[in-house]
Tab-separated table of C-alpha atoms in Angstrom:
chain	number	residue	atom	x	y	z
O	1	UNK	CA	-16.216	-54.322	-0.395
O	2	UNK	CA	-17.707	-54.376	-3.909
O	3	UNK	CA	-17.482	-50.578	-4.225
O	4	UNK	CA	-13.844	-50.660	-3.069
O	5	UNK	CA	-13.053	-53.399	-5.583
O	6	UNK	CA	-14.727	-51.362	-8.325
O	7	UNK	CA	-12.612	-48.317	-7.446
O	8	UNK	CA	-9.460	-50.442	-7.433
O	9	UNK	CA	-10.316	-51.898	-10.849
O	10	UNK	CA	-11.005	-48.402	-12.192
O	11	UNK	CA	-7.650	-47.047	-10.983
O	12	UNK	CA	-5.750	-50.094	-12.265
O	13	UNK	CA	-7.406	-49.673	-15.677
O	14	UNK	CA	-6.451	-45.996	-15.785
O	15	UNK	CA	-2.850	-46.834	-14.806
O	16	UNK	CA	-2.710	-49.444	-17.577
O	17	UNK	CA	-3.930	-46.869	-20.116
O	18	UNK	CA	-1.435	-44.215	-19.008
O	19	UNK	CA	1.941	-44.198	-20.716
O	20	UNK	CA	4.844	-44.120	-18.271
O	21	UNK	CA	7.082	-41.118	-18.884
O	22	UNK	CA	8.271	-38.001	-17.109
O	23	UNK	CA	5.167	-36.040	-18.067
O	24	UNK	CA	2.816	-38.621	-16.496
O	25	UNK	CA	4.942	-39.446	-13.413
O	26	UNK	CA	3.012	-36.979	-11.247
O	27	UNK	CA	-0.387	-38.390	-12.293
O	28	UNK	CA	0.751	-42.027	-11.861
O	29	UNK	CA	2.139	-41.247	-8.412
O	30	UNK	CA	-1.252	-39.868	-7.377
O	31	UNK	CA	-3.035	-42.975	-8.717
O	32	UNK	CA	-0.615	-45.267	-6.868
O	33	UNK	CA	-1.291	-43.427	-3.601
O	34	UNK	CA	-5.066	-43.788	-4.067
O	35	UNK	CA	-4.621	-47.467	-4.913
O	36	UNK	CA	-2.529	-48.091	-1.793
O	37	UNK	CA	-5.197	-46.463	0.403
O	38	UNK	CA	-7.967	-48.570	-1.140
O	39	UNK	CA	-5.962	-51.768	-0.704
O	40	UNK	CA	-5.421	-50.908	2.960
O	41	UNK	CA	-9.196	-50.505	3.383
O	42	UNK	CA	-9.731	-53.853	1.717
O	43	UNK	CA	-7.377	-55.884	3.908
O	44	UNK	CA	-8.236	-54.070	7.144
O	45	UNK	CA	-12.006	-53.473	6.934
O	46	UNK	CA	-13.541	-50.919	9.277
O	47	UNK	CA	-15.653	-51.999	12.237
O	48	UNK	CA	-13.830	-55.279	12.832
O	49	UNK	CA	-16.805	-57.286	11.593
O	50	UNK	CA	-14.589	-59.963	10.115
O	51	UNK	CA	-13.352	-61.133	13.499
O	52	UNK	CA	-9.964	-62.786	13.902
O	53	UNK	CA	-7.813	-64.707	11.503
O	54	UNK	CA	-10.315	-67.568	11.262
O	55	UNK	CA	-10.344	-71.194	12.252
O	56	UNK	CA	-7.060	-72.951	11.590
O	57	UNK	CA	-5.101	-69.751	10.949
O	58	UNK	CA	-4.289	-68.590	14.485
O	59	UNK	CA	-0.970	-70.408	14.982
O	60	UNK	CA	1.181	-69.546	18.011
O	61	UNK	CA	4.717	-68.510	17.101
O	62	UNK	CA	7.247	-70.908	18.595
O	63	UNK	CA	10.959	-71.597	18.238
O	64	UNK	CA	13.732	-69.317	16.992
O	65	UNK	CA	12.269	-68.490	13.563
O	66	UNK	CA	9.111	-68.997	11.504
O	67	UNK	CA	8.992	-69.983	7.828
O	68	UNK	CA	5.845	-69.794	5.702
O	69	UNK	CA	5.363	-72.072	2.691
O	70	UNK	CA	3.370	-70.130	0.094
O	71	UNK	CA	2.252	-71.316	-3.315
O	72	UNK	CA	-0.546	-72.265	-5.645
O	73	UNK	CA	-2.581	-75.347	-4.754
O	74	UNK	CA	-0.934	-78.730	-5.369
O	75	UNK	CA	2.626	-77.580	-6.050
O	76	UNK	CA	4.004	-79.913	-3.378
O	77	UNK	CA	4.039	-77.696	-0.262
O	78	UNK	CA	2.468	-80.351	1.953
O	79	UNK	CA	4.777	-83.089	0.639
O	80	UNK	CA	7.807	-80.857	1.231
O	81	UNK	CA	6.744	-80.058	4.787
O	82	UNK	CA	5.978	-83.678	5.653
O	83	UNK	CA	9.342	-84.869	4.305
O	84	UNK	CA	11.245	-82.059	6.041
O	85	UNK	CA	9.557	-82.180	9.430
O	86	UNK	CA	7.489	-85.356	9.570
O	87	UNK	CA	4.292	-83.291	9.802
O	88	UNK	CA	1.439	-84.387	7.623
O	89	UNK	CA	-1.246	-82.141	6.257
O	90	UNK	CA	-3.676	-83.911	3.953
O	91	UNK	CA	-1.851	-84.555	0.679
O	92	UNK	CA	-3.503	-85.441	-2.605
O	93	UNK	CA	-2.889	-84.994	-6.323
O	94	UNK	CA	-5.627	-82.400	-6.719
O	95	UNK	CA	-5.895	-78.719	-5.902
O	96	UNK	CA	-6.942	-76.999	-2.637
O	97	UNK	CA	-6.144	-79.939	-0.324
O	98	UNK	CA	-4.762	-77.843	2.547
O	99	UNK	CA	-7.548	-75.717	4.029
O	100	UNK	CA	-5.928	-74.571	7.275
O	101	UNK	CA	-2.448	-73.570	8.454
O	102	UNK	CA	-0.478	-76.703	9.354
O	103	UNK	CA	2.511	-76.148	11.679
O	104	UNK	CA	5.653	-78.254	11.858
O	105	UNK	CA	9.072	-77.886	13.500
O	106	UNK	CA	12.593	-78.789	12.418
O	107	UNK	CA	15.890	-78.478	14.253
O	108	UNK	CA	18.822	-77.298	12.179
O	109	UNK	CA	22.250	-76.260	13.454
O	110	UNK	CA	20.848	-76.029	16.954
O	111	UNK	CA	17.949	-73.752	15.981
O	112	UNK	CA	14.291	-74.661	16.391
O	113	UNK	CA	12.503	-73.492	13.228
O	114	UNK	CA	8.711	-73.456	12.861
O	115	UNK	CA	7.361	-74.361	9.419
O	116	UNK	CA	3.879	-73.318	8.302
O	117	UNK	CA	2.155	-74.932	5.337
O	118	UNK	CA	-0.248	-72.189	4.289
O	119	UNK	CA	-3.313	-73.024	2.158
O	120	UNK	CA	-2.861	-72.591	-1.588
O	121	UNK	CA	-3.021	-68.949	-2.666
O	122	UNK	CA	-5.356	-68.122	-5.523
O	123	UNK	CA	-5.091	-65.128	-7.813
O	124	UNK	CA	-7.148	-62.289	-6.378
O	125	UNK	CA	-6.462	-63.149	-2.722
O	126	UNK	CA	-5.384	-59.552	-2.097
O	127	UNK	CA	-8.809	-58.451	-3.354
O	128	UNK	CA	-10.658	-60.577	-0.814
O	129	UNK	CA	-11.110	-63.777	-2.840
O	130	UNK	CA	-11.030	-67.142	-1.059
O	131	UNK	CA	-9.279	-67.130	2.300
O	132	UNK	CA	-6.295	-65.266	0.904
O	133	UNK	CA	-6.536	-62.475	3.481
O	134	UNK	CA	-6.081	-64.890	6.397
O	135	UNK	CA	-3.319	-66.798	4.612
O	136	UNK	CA	-1.219	-63.736	3.869
O	137	UNK	CA	-1.888	-62.245	7.324
O	138	UNK	CA	-0.010	-65.273	8.695
O	139	UNK	CA	2.687	-64.871	6.004
O	140	UNK	CA	3.345	-61.324	7.289
O	141	UNK	CA	4.462	-62.784	10.646
O	142	UNK	CA	7.124	-65.050	9.077
O	143	UNK	CA	10.887	-64.505	9.205
O	144	UNK	CA	11.289	-66.163	5.811
O	145	UNK	CA	8.886	-67.037	3.004
O	146	UNK	CA	9.344	-70.044	0.747
O	147	UNK	CA	7.415	-69.646	-2.495
O	148	UNK	CA	6.943	-73.195	-3.772
O	149	UNK	CA	6.551	-73.440	-7.546
O	150	UNK	CA	5.883	-76.355	-9.874
O	151	UNK	CA	8.553	-76.371	-12.608
O	152	UNK	CA	6.051	-78.006	-14.971
O	153	UNK	CA	3.737	-75.007	-14.782
O	154	UNK	CA	4.579	-71.530	-16.100
O	155	UNK	CA	6.806	-69.354	-13.931
O	156	UNK	CA	4.052	-66.786	-14.428
O	157	UNK	CA	2.745	-68.269	-11.172
O	158	UNK	CA	5.779	-66.693	-9.517
O	159	UNK	CA	4.744	-63.215	-10.652
O	160	UNK	CA	1.118	-63.743	-9.594
O	161	UNK	CA	2.124	-64.782	-6.059
O	162	UNK	CA	4.555	-61.869	-5.793
O	163	UNK	CA	1.747	-59.479	-6.807
O	164	UNK	CA	-0.589	-60.976	-4.191
O	165	UNK	CA	2.045	-60.578	-1.459
O	166	UNK	CA	2.855	-57.047	-2.642
O	167	UNK	CA	-0.839	-56.183	-2.401
O	168	UNK	CA	-0.722	-57.091	1.285
O	169	UNK	CA	2.304	-54.907	1.982
O	170	UNK	CA	4.887	-57.723	1.923
O	171	UNK	CA	8.150	-56.744	0.230
O	172	UNK	CA	10.311	-59.705	-0.799
O	173	UNK	CA	14.130	-59.658	-0.751
O	174	UNK	CA	14.258	-55.890	-0.467
O	175	UNK	CA	15.196	-53.316	2.157
O	176	UNK	CA	13.056	-50.428	3.445
O	177	UNK	CA	13.378	-47.317	1.232
O	178	UNK	CA	16.118	-44.947	2.354
O	179	UNK	CA	13.669	-42.088	2.874
O	180	UNK	CA	13.373	-39.857	5.923
O	181	UNK	CA	9.788	-38.857	6.682
O	182	UNK	CA	8.601	-36.778	9.629
O	183	UNK	CA	5.254	-35.055	10.050
O	184	UNK	CA	5.164	-31.606	11.642
O	185	UNK	CA	2.578	-29.049	12.705
O	186	UNK	CA	3.422	-26.264	10.259
O	187	UNK	CA	5.896	-25.153	7.601
O	188	UNK	CA	4.529	-27.019	4.580
O	189	UNK	CA	6.333	-29.807	2.753
O	190	UNK	CA	10.129	-29.534	2.988
O	191	UNK	CA	11.799	-31.840	0.437
O	192	UNK	CA	15.527	-32.599	0.536
O	193	UNK	CA	17.282	-34.935	-1.910
O	194	UNK	CA	20.876	-36.021	-1.240
O	195	UNK	CA	21.226	-37.521	-4.735
O	196	UNK	CA	19.666	-36.970	-8.205
O	197	UNK	CA	16.041	-38.159	-8.567
O	198	UNK	CA	14.724	-39.721	-11.780
O	199	UNK	CA	11.053	-39.940	-10.739
O	200	UNK	CA	10.164	-37.882	-7.667
O	201	UNK	CA	10.066	-34.095	-7.692
O	202	UNK	CA	8.553	-31.573	-5.264
O	203	UNK	CA	5.190	-31.502	-7.061
O	204	UNK	CA	4.829	-35.308	-7.111
O	205	UNK	CA	5.828	-35.618	-3.441
O	206	UNK	CA	3.329	-32.928	-2.425
O	207	UNK	CA	0.482	-34.518	-4.406
O	208	UNK	CA	1.135	-37.985	-2.904
O	209	UNK	CA	1.234	-36.573	0.633
O	210	UNK	CA	-1.895	-34.481	-0.044
O	211	UNK	CA	-3.739	-37.720	-0.886
O	212	UNK	CA	-3.008	-38.729	2.738
O	213	UNK	CA	-4.074	-35.266	3.951
O	214	UNK	CA	-0.470	-34.500	4.938
O	215	UNK	CA	0.456	-30.884	4.237
O	216	UNK	CA	3.311	-30.348	6.705
O	217	UNK	CA	6.271	-32.752	6.710
O	218	UNK	CA	10.005	-33.083	6.216
O	219	UNK	CA	10.958	-35.572	3.476
O	220	UNK	CA	14.567	-36.609	2.836
O	221	UNK	CA	15.360	-38.756	-0.227
O	222	UNK	CA	18.716	-40.480	0.345
O	223	UNK	CA	18.526	-42.649	-2.779
O	224	UNK	CA	16.885	-42.507	-6.216
O	225	UNK	CA	13.375	-43.205	-4.905
O	226	UNK	CA	10.133	-44.030	-6.679
O	227	UNK	CA	6.539	-43.057	-5.927
O	228	UNK	CA	6.015	-46.608	-4.620
O	229	UNK	CA	8.916	-46.158	-2.191
O	230	UNK	CA	7.427	-42.936	-0.798
O	231	UNK	CA	3.963	-44.523	-0.481
O	232	UNK	CA	5.462	-47.488	1.414
O	233	UNK	CA	7.109	-45.105	3.886
O	234	UNK	CA	3.919	-43.058	4.381
O	235	UNK	CA	1.742	-46.160	4.795
O	236	UNK	CA	4.172	-47.430	7.438
O	237	UNK	CA	2.732	-50.963	7.502
O	238	UNK	CA	5.072	-52.710	5.067
O	239	UNK	CA	7.055	-55.769	6.117
O	240	UNK	CA	10.351	-56.697	4.476
O	241	UNK	CA	10.843	-60.453	4.383
O	242	UNK	CA	13.550	-62.552	2.707
O	243	UNK	CA	12.223	-65.101	0.221
O	244	UNK	CA	13.467	-68.316	-1.390
O	245	UNK	CA	11.839	-69.704	-4.542
O	246	UNK	CA	11.593	-73.488	-4.220
O	247	UNK	CA	11.174	-75.048	-7.671
O	248	UNK	CA	9.675	-78.485	-7.071
O	249	UNK	CA	9.340	-81.639	-9.211
O	250	UNK	CA	12.795	-81.422	-10.843
O	251	UNK	CA	12.622	-85.197	-11.268
O	252	UNK	CA	10.336	-84.510	-14.235
O	253	UNK	CA	12.628	-82.162	-16.209
O	254	UNK	CA	15.894	-82.529	-18.158
O	255	UNK	CA	19.410	-81.674	-16.963
O	256	UNK	CA	19.532	-78.800	-19.476
O	257	UNK	CA	16.340	-77.308	-18.016
O	258	UNK	CA	17.739	-77.750	-14.504
O	259	UNK	CA	20.863	-75.767	-15.465
O	260	UNK	CA	18.634	-72.855	-16.550
O	261	UNK	CA	16.612	-72.995	-13.325
O	262	UNK	CA	19.784	-72.772	-11.229
O	263	UNK	CA	20.372	-69.291	-12.714
O	264	UNK	CA	17.131	-67.890	-11.243
O	265	UNK	CA	18.020	-65.564	-8.301
O	266	UNK	CA	17.042	-66.708	-4.793
O	267	UNK	CA	16.107	-70.133	-6.179
O	268	UNK	CA	16.599	-73.735	-5.001
O	269	UNK	CA	15.439	-76.612	-7.246
O	270	UNK	CA	14.230	-79.728	-5.385
O	271	UNK	CA	12.107	-82.832	-5.616
O	272	UNK	CA	9.927	-82.984	-2.498
O	273	UNK	CA	8.741	-86.490	-3.363
O	274	UNK	CA	12.252	-87.960	-3.783
O	275	UNK	CA	13.842	-85.639	-1.165
O	276	UNK	CA	16.391	-84.401	-3.693
O	277	UNK	CA	18.554	-81.370	-2.869
O	278	UNK	CA	17.159	-80.900	0.655
O	279	UNK	CA	20.703	-80.180	1.951
O	280	UNK	CA	21.036	-77.159	-0.361
O	281	UNK	CA	17.572	-75.952	0.640
O	282	UNK	CA	18.286	-76.183	4.379
O	283	UNK	CA	21.629	-74.411	3.975
O	284	UNK	CA	20.000	-71.589	1.999
O	285	UNK	CA	17.239	-71.312	4.625
O	286	UNK	CA	19.923	-70.920	7.298
O	287	UNK	CA	21.729	-68.221	5.280
O	288	UNK	CA	18.533	-66.242	4.637
O	289	UNK	CA	17.320	-66.411	8.258
O	290	UNK	CA	20.595	-64.796	9.441
O	291	UNK	CA	20.570	-66.467	12.857
O	292	UNK	CA	23.391	-66.299	15.403
O	293	UNK	CA	24.185	-69.137	17.818
O	294	UNK	CA	25.480	-68.222	21.282
O	295	UNK	CA	26.946	-71.042	23.379
O	296	UNK	CA	26.681	-70.686	27.130
O	297	UNK	CA	29.299	-71.798	29.633
O	298	UNK	CA	27.934	-72.611	33.092
O	299	UNK	CA	30.298	-71.564	35.876
O	300	UNK	CA	32.945	-74.203	36.494
O	301	UNK	CA	31.788	-76.356	33.583
O	302	UNK	CA	32.646	-76.850	29.914
O	303	UNK	CA	30.707	-74.856	27.280
O	304	UNK	CA	27.420	-76.450	26.255
O	305	UNK	CA	27.658	-76.908	22.476
O	306	UNK	CA	24.449	-78.932	22.233
O	307	UNK	CA	21.876	-76.223	23.049
O	308	UNK	CA	22.861	-72.780	21.767
O	309	UNK	CA	20.847	-69.670	22.431
O	310	UNK	CA	19.715	-68.589	18.960
O	311	UNK	CA	19.094	-64.927	18.106
O	312	UNK	CA	18.428	-62.948	14.914
O	313	UNK	CA	21.580	-61.271	13.572
O	314	UNK	CA	19.918	-57.857	14.007
O	315	UNK	CA	19.134	-58.458	17.699
O	316	UNK	CA	22.263	-59.670	19.452
O	317	UNK	CA	22.641	-57.277	22.398
O	318	UNK	CA	23.196	-58.550	25.932
O	319	UNK	CA	19.616	-57.536	26.732
O	320	UNK	CA	18.297	-59.567	23.766
O	321	UNK	CA	20.308	-62.563	24.993
O	322	UNK	CA	18.916	-62.271	28.532
O	323	UNK	CA	15.328	-61.820	27.320
O	324	UNK	CA	15.664	-64.955	25.170
O	325	UNK	CA	16.524	-67.047	28.238
O	326	UNK	CA	14.031	-65.457	30.653
O	327	UNK	CA	12.504	-61.996	30.918
O	328	UNK	CA	13.517	-61.707	34.598
O	329	UNK	CA	17.191	-62.491	33.928
O	330	UNK	CA	18.005	-58.916	32.892
O	331	UNK	CA	16.887	-57.664	36.334
O	332	UNK	CA	19.316	-60.009	38.121
O	333	UNK	CA	22.088	-59.546	35.576
O	334	UNK	CA	25.598	-58.653	36.888
O	335	UNK	CA	28.180	-59.215	34.177
O	336	UNK	CA	28.961	-61.137	31.004
O	337	UNK	CA	32.258	-62.377	29.629
O	338	UNK	CA	33.083	-63.629	26.141
O	339	UNK	CA	35.724	-66.286	25.621
O	340	UNK	CA	36.529	-67.798	22.192
O	341	UNK	CA	32.925	-67.608	21.024
O	342	UNK	CA	31.406	-68.888	24.288
O	343	UNK	CA	29.350	-66.843	26.693
O	344	UNK	CA	29.284	-66.872	30.462
O	345	UNK	CA	26.660	-65.076	32.546
O	346	UNK	CA	26.295	-64.389	36.252
């Protein structure tokens, strides 16, 4: 690991020294590809000697959605979770109190949502420091990430956490790059761009792919893509997760400061201790999870509005609905009818 870390530090230093312009874009793209490969080696070491996720981190996924609370130590994650869900991890006014993943569950608008209080992330987690690897491995399985920040501490913490998550292949509040990529047996690199490109050209694309020992592929750029976008597509292990920034301890700042905080994108200011603004937080969580409620109507009875079947917005086919109820239901399935937002199955 030490040699990998040394190589990473060397590449990062060279990238910092290199001026970013059109003449250096090709060289920077190559460095970024090498850096991505080294980071992958770091978080997925060869030989499997590290074992599983570690004691306290292997949490079974339950309910309709999973939310991970991520943040620096002692920003109020545990207090927020306990006040939201009545689940208590050890809470104290000093850092690194939570040492394992603590699960909790809330019900909101008929959905059962699992909450995970992840141990405090430290800078350098992506480089193997502390237990950051296990923490962020769990974060990758979440449907939504809540980055909890202390408004009394610099918002530089926000950037540090984002960098740690980025280093583990987690992309926050973004969509997968609109790039077509298909390996082939022969024919070289065939690059097609459907719109003007400000960073990627044929030479840069070829050099990045050559770093991955790919010399035959079709690449289609359907938007103004960057070298990072192409690397994400080639790596193929990125996860795209919505994120809400929860700014805690607003009871200790002025109204003028609160007005400024409200302008931060994807942000909800709260006081976990006083339970202030929890309604806004829960509503934003619901919006970001993009869940759909389906109400069933048993034959000859009124629709059941108390226990909806909850599905992700992106997975609302009849098959998804049947699999949510029971995996054998699709085999016995005959027909489905929709009536004013209710569903009836036979």
